[in-house]
PDB file of C-alpha atoms in Angstrom:
ATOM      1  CA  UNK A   1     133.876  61.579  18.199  1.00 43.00           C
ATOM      2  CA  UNK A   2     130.526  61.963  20.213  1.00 48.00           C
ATOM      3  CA  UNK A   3     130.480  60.591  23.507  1.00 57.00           C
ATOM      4  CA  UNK A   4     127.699  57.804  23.092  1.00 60.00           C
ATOM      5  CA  UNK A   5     129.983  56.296  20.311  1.00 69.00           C
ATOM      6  CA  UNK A   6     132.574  55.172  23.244  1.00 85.00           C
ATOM      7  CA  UNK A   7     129.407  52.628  23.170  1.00 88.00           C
ATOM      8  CA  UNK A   8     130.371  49.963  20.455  1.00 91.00           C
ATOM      9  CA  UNK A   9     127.551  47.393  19.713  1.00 89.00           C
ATOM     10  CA  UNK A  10     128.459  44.419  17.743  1.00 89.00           C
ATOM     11  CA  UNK A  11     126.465  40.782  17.138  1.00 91.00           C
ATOM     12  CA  UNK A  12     127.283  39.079  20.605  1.00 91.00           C
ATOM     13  CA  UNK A  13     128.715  42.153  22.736  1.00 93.00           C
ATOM     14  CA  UNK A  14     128.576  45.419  23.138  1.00 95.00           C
ATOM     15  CA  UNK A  15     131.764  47.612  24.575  1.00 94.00           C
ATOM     16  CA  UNK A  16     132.337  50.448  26.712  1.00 92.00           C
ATOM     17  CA  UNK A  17     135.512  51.562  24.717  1.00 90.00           C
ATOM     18  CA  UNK A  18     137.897  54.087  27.245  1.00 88.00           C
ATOM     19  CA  UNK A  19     141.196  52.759  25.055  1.00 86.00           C
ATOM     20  CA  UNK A  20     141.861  51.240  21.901  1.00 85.00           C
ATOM     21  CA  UNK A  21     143.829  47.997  21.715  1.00 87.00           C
ATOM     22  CA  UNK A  22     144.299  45.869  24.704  1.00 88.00           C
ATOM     23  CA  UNK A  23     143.396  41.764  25.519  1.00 87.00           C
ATOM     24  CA  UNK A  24     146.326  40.335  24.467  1.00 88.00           C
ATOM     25  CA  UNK A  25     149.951  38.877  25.693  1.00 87.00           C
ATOM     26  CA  UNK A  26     151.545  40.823  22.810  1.00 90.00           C
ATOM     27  CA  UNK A  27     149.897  44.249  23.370  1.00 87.00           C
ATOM     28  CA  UNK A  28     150.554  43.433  26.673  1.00 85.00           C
ATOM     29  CA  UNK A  29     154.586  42.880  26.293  1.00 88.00           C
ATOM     30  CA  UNK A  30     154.127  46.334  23.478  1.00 88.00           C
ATOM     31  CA  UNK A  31     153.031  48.259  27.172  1.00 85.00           C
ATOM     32  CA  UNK A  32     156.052  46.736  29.162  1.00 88.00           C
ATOM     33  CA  UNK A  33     158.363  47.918  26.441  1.00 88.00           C
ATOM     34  CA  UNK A  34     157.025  51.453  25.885  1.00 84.00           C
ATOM     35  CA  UNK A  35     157.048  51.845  29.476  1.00 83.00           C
ATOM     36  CA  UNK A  36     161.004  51.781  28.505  1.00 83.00           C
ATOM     37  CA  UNK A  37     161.017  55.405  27.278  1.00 82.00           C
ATOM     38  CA  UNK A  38     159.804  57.506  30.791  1.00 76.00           C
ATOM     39  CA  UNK A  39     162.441  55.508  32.676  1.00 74.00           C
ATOM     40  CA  UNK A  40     165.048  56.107  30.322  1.00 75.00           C
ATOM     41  CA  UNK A  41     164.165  59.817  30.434  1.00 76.00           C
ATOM     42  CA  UNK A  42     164.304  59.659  34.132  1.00 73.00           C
ATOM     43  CA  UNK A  43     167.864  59.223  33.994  1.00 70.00           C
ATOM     44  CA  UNK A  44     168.250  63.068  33.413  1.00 73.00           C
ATOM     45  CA  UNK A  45     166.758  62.647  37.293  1.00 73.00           C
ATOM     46  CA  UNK A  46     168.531  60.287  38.540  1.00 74.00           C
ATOM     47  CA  UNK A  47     172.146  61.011  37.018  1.00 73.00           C
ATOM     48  CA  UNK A  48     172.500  64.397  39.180  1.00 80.00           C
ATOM     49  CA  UNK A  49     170.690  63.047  42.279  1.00 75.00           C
ATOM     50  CA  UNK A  50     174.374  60.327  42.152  1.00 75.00           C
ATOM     51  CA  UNK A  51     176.665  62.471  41.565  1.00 77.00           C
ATOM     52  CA  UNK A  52     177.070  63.856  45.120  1.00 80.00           C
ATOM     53  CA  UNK A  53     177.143  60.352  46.125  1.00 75.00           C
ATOM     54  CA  UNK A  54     179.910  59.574  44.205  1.00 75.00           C
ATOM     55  CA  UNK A  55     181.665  63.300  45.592  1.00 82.00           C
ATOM     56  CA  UNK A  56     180.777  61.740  48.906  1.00 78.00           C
ATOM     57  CA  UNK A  57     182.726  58.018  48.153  1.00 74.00           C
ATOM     58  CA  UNK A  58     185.477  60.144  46.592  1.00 76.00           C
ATOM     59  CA  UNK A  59     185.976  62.288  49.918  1.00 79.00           C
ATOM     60  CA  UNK A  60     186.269  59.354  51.804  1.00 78.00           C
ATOM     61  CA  UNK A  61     188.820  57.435  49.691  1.00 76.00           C
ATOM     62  CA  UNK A  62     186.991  55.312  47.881  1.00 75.00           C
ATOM     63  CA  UNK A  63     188.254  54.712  44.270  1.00 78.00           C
ATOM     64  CA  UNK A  64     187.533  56.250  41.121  1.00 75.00           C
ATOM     65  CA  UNK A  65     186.358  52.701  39.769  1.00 80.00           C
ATOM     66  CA  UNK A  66     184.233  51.526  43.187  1.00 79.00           C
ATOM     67  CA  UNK A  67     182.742  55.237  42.814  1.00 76.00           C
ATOM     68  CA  UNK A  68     181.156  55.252  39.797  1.00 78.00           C
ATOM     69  CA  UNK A  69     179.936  51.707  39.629  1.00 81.00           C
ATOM     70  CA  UNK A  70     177.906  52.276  42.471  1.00 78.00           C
ATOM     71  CA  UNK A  71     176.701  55.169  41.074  1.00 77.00           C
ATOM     72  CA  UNK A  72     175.921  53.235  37.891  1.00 82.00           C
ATOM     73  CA  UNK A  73     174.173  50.607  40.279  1.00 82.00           C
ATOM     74  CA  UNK A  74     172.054  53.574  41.897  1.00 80.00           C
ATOM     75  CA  UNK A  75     171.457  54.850  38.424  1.00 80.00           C
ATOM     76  CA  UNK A  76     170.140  51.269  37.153  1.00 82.00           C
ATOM     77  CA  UNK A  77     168.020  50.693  40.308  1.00 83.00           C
ATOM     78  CA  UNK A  78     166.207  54.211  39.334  1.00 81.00           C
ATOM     79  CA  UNK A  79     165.468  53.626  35.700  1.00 81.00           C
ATOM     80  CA  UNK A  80     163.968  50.099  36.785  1.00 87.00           C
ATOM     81  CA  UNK A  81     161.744  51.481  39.948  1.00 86.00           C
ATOM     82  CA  UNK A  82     160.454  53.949  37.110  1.00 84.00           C
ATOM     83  CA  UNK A  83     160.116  50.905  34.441  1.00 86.00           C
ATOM     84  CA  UNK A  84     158.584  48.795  36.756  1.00 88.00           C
ATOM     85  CA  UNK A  85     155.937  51.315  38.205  1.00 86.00           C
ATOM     86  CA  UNK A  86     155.066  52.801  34.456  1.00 85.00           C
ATOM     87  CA  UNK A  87     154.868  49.011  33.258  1.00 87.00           C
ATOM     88  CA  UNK A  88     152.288  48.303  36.124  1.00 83.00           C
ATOM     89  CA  UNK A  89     150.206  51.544  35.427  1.00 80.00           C
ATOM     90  CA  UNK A  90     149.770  51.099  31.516  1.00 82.00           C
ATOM     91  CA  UNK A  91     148.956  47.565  32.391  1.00 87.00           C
ATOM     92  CA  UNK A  92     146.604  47.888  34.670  1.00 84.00           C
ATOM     93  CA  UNK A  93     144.250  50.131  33.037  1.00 86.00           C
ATOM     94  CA  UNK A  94     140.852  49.543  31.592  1.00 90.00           C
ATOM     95  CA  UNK A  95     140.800  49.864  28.254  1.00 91.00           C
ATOM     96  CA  UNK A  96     137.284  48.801  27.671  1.00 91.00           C
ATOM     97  CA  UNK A  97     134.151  47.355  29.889  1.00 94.00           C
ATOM     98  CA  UNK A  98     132.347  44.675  27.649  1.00 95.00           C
ATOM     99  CA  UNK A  99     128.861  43.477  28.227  1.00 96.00           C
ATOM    100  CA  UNK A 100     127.216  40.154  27.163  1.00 95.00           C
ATOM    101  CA  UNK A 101     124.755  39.837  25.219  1.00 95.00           C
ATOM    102  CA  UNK A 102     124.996  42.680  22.989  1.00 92.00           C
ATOM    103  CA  UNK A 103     121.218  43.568  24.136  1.00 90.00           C
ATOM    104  CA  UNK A 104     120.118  43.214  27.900  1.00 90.00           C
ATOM    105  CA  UNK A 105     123.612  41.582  29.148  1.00 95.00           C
ATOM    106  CA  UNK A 106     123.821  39.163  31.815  1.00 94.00           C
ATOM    107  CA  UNK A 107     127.023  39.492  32.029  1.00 96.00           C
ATOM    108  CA  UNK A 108     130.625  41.913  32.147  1.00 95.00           C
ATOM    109  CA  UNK A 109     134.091  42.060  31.898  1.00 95.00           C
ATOM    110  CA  UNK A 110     136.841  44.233  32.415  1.00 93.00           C
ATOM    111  CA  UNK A 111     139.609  43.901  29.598  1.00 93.00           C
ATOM    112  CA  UNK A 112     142.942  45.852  30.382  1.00 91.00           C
ATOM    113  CA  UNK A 113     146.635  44.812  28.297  1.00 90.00           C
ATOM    114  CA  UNK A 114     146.476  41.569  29.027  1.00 88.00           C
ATOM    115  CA  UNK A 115     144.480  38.873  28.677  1.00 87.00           C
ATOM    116  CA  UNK A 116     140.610  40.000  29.300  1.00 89.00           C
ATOM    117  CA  UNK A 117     139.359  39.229  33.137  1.00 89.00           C
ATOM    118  CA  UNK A 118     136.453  36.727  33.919  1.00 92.00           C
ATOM    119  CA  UNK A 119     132.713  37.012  33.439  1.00 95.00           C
ATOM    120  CA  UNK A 120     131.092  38.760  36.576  1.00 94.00           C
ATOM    121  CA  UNK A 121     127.479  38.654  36.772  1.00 96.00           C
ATOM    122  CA  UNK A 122     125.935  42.086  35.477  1.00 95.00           C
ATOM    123  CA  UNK A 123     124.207  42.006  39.355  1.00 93.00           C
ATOM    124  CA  UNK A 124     128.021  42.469  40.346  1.00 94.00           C
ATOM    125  CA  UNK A 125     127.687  46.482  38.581  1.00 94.00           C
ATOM    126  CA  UNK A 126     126.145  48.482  41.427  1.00 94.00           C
ATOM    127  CA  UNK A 127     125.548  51.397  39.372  1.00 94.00           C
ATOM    128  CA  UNK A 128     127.628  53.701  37.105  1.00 94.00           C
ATOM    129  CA  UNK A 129     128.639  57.561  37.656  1.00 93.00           C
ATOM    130  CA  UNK A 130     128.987  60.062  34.989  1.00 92.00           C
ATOM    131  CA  UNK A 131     130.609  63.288  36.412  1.00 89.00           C
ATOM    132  CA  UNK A 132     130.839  66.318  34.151  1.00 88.00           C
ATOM    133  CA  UNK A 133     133.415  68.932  34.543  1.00 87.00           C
ATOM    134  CA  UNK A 134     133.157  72.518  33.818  1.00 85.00           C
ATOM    135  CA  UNK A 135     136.397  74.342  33.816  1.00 85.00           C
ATOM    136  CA  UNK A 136     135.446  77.967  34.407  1.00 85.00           C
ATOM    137  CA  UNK A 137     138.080  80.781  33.854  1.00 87.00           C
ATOM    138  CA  UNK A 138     139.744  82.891  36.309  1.00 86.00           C
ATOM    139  CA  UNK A 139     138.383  86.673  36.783  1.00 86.00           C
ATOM    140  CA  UNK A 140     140.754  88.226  33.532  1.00 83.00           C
ATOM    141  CA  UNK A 141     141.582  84.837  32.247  1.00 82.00           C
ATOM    142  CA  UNK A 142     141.353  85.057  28.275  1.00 82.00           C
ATOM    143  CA  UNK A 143     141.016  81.767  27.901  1.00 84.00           C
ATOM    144  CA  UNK A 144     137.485  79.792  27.019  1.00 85.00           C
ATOM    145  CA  UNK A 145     135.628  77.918  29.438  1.00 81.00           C
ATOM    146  CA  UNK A 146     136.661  74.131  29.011  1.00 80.00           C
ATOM    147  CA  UNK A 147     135.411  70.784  30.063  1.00 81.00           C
ATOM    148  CA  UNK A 148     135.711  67.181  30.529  1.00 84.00           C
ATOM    149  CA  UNK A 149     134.029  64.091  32.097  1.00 85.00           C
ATOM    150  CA  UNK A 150     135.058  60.648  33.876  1.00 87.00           C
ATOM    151  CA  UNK A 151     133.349  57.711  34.132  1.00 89.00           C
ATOM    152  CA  UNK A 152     133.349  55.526  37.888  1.00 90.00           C
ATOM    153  CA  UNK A 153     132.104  51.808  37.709  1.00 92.00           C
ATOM    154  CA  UNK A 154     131.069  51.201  41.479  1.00 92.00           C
ATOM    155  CA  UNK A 155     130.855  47.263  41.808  1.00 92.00           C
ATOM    156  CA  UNK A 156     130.298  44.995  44.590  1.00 90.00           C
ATOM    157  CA  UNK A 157     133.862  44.267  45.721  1.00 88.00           C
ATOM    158  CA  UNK A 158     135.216  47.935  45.173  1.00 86.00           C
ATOM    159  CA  UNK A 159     135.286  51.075  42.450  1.00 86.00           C
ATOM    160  CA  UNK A 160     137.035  50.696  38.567  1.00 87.00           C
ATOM    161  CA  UNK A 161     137.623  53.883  37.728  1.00 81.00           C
ATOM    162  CA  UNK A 162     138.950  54.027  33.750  1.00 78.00           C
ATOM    163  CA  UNK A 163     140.416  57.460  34.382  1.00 67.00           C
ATOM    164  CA  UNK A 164     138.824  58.647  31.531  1.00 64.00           C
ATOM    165  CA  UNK A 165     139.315  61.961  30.345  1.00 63.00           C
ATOM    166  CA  UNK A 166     138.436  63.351  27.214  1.00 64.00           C
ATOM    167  CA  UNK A 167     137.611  67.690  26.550  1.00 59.00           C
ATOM    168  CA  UNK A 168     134.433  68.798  25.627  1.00 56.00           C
ATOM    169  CA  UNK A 169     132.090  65.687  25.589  1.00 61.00           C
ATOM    170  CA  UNK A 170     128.571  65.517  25.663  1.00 76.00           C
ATOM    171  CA  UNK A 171     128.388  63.267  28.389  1.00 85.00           C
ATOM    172  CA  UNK A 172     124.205  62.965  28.640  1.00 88.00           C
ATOM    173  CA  UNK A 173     124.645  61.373  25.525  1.00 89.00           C
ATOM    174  CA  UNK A 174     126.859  58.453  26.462  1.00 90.00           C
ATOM    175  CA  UNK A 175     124.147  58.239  29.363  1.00 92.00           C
ATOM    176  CA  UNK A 176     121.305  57.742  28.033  1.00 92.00           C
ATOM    177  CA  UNK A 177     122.988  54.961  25.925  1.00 92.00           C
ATOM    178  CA  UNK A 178     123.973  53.042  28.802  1.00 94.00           C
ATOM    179  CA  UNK A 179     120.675  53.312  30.272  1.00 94.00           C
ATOM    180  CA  UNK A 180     119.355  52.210  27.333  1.00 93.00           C
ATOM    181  CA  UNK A 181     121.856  49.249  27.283  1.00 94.00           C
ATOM    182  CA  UNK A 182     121.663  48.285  30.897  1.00 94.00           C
ATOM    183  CA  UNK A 183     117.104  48.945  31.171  1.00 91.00           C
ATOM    184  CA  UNK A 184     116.627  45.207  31.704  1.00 88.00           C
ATOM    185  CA  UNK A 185     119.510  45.180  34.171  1.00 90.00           C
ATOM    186  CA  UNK A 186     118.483  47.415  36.792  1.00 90.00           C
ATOM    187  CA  UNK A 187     121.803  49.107  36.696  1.00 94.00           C
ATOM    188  CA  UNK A 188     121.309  52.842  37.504  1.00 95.00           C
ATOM    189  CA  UNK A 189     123.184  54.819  35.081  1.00 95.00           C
ATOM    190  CA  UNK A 190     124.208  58.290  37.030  1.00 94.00           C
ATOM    191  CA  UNK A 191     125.416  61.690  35.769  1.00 92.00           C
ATOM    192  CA  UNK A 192     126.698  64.383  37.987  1.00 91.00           C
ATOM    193  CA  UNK A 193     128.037  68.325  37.199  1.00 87.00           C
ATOM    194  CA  UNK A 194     130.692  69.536  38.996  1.00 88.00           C
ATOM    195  CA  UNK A 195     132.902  72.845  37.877  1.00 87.00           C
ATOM    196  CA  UNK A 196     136.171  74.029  39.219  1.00 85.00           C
ATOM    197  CA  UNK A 197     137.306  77.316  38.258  1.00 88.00           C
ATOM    198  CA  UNK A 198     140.706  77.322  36.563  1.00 82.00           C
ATOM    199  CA  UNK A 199     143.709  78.905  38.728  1.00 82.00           C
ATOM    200  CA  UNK A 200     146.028  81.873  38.046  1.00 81.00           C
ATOM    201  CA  UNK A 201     149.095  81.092  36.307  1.00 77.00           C
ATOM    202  CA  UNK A 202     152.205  81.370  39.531  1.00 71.00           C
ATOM    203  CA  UNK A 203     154.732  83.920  38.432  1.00 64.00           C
ATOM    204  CA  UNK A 204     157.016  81.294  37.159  1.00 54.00           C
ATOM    205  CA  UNK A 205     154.573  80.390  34.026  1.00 49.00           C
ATOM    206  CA  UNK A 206     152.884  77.403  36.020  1.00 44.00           C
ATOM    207  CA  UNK A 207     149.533  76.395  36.653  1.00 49.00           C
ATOM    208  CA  UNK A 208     148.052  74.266  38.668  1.00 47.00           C
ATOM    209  CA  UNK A 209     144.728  72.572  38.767  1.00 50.00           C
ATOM    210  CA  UNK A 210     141.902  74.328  39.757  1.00 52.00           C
ATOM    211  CA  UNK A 211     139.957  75.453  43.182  1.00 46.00           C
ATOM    212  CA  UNK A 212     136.592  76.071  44.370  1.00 44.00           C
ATOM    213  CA  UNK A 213     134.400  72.885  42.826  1.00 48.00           C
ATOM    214  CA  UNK A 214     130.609  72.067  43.178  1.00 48.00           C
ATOM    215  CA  UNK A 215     128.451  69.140  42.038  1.00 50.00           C
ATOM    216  CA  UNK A 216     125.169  68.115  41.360  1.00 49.00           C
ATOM    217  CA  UNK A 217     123.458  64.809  40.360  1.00 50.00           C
ATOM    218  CA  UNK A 218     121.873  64.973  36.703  1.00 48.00           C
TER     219      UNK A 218
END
C-alpha cells in the first residue's frame, strides 16, 4: 500500500488513516477485552516473582492456606495493573485524523476506540512533521538497509503523535498529498530524514535499536 493512500477522500471527509477500525463503544469494549491476552501472559511473570513471597509467609508460620491466597491476591493485582495499562494504551491511540470538508477543511478530529473526539478548528493544527528513517547496516552486517517513517501532529494545546510505523514507505508521497489537502489551510506540511545505523547483535542473539542518528528537513 503506497503511503499517500493512508489519505482516504470520500464525499464530506477526507481521513488520515494510521489504523483500521475504531469510533465506536463496541470496538471500543473489543480493545478492553483483547487487552485480556498480554495480562494473562504476564502471569508467567508474575507467578515466580510470588513464589518467594509465599517461601517467605511459610518461614514465618503462616499457613499453607493464608500463603497462597495472598499469593493468588498478588498474582490477580498483576494481571489487572497489566490489563488496565494495555486497555488504556490500545484505547488511547489514534487510529485516524479526519478533516472536514473533504476539500479545503475547516475543520479536524481525532478518532481513537471510542467514540470520535470534537471538531477543533483546522487553525488548531500548527503544522505536521513527516520524519523518514533510514536504517543503515552495521560495518559486516548482511542484512539490507531498511526504513520507516512517523508522522507528529503538533497542535495548539500539545503534540498527537499516531506512533505510526510502517517499513519502507515513500513518505514524500503522503506529503505532498497533505499539502495538497491542507493548501487553503495554511497548514505547513513538513518532512524530515533522519538515519540510525543498525547495532551489532550482543553475544546473547539480541539487538537493540540503533546508534548514531542525523536529520534533515525535506
Amino acid at each position: 500500500m503506497g503511503a499517500d493512500s493512508m489519505l482516504e477522500r470520500g464525499p464530506h471527509r477526507t481521513a488520515l488513516i494510521f489504523r483500521s477500525g475504531g469510533g465506536t463503544r463496541g470496538f471500543a469494549r473489543r480493545q478492553v477485552l483483547r487487552s485480556g491476552g498480554p495480562a494473562l501472559l504476564s502471569l508467567l511473570l508474575v507467578v515466580p516473582a510470588v513464589v518467594p513471597v509465599v517461601a517467605v509467609l511459610l518461614t514465618l508460620g503462616a499457613g499453607r492456606a493464608s500463603a497462597l491466597s495472598i499469593a493468588a491476591v498478588l498474582a490477580a493485582a498483576g494481571v489487572a495493573v497489566v490489563w488496565v495499562r494495555t486497555a488504556r494504551e490500545a484505547l488511547g491511540q489514534i487510529r485516524r485524523v479526519e478533516f472536514v470538508p473533504a476539500e479545503a477543511p475547516t475543520a479536524l478530529r481525532f478518532v481513537r476506540a471510542g467514540e470520535p473526539g470534537g471538531w477543533l478548528p483546522i487553525a488548531e493544527l500548527e503544522k505536521i512533521v513527516l520524519v523518514q528513517w533510514t536504517v543503515r547496516p552495521y560495518p559486516g552486517d548482511r542484512r539490507p538497509e531498511g526504513g520507516f517513517f512517523t508522522v507528529r501532529l503538533a497542535m495548539r494545546y500539545g503534540v498527537e503523535n499516531p506512533h505510526l510505523v510502517r517499513h519502507r514507505p515513500d513518505s514524500r508521497r503522503l506529503a505532498r498529498a497533505l499539502r495538497g489537502l491542507l493548501a487553503g489551510s495554511g497548514v505547513p506540511v513538513e518532512l524530515e530524514t533522519r538515519q540510525v545505523v543498525r547495532r551489532r547483535p550482543r553475544p546473547g542473539g539480541w539487538a537493540g535499536g540503533g546508534s548514531a542518528s542525523a536529520n534533515s528537513a525535506g
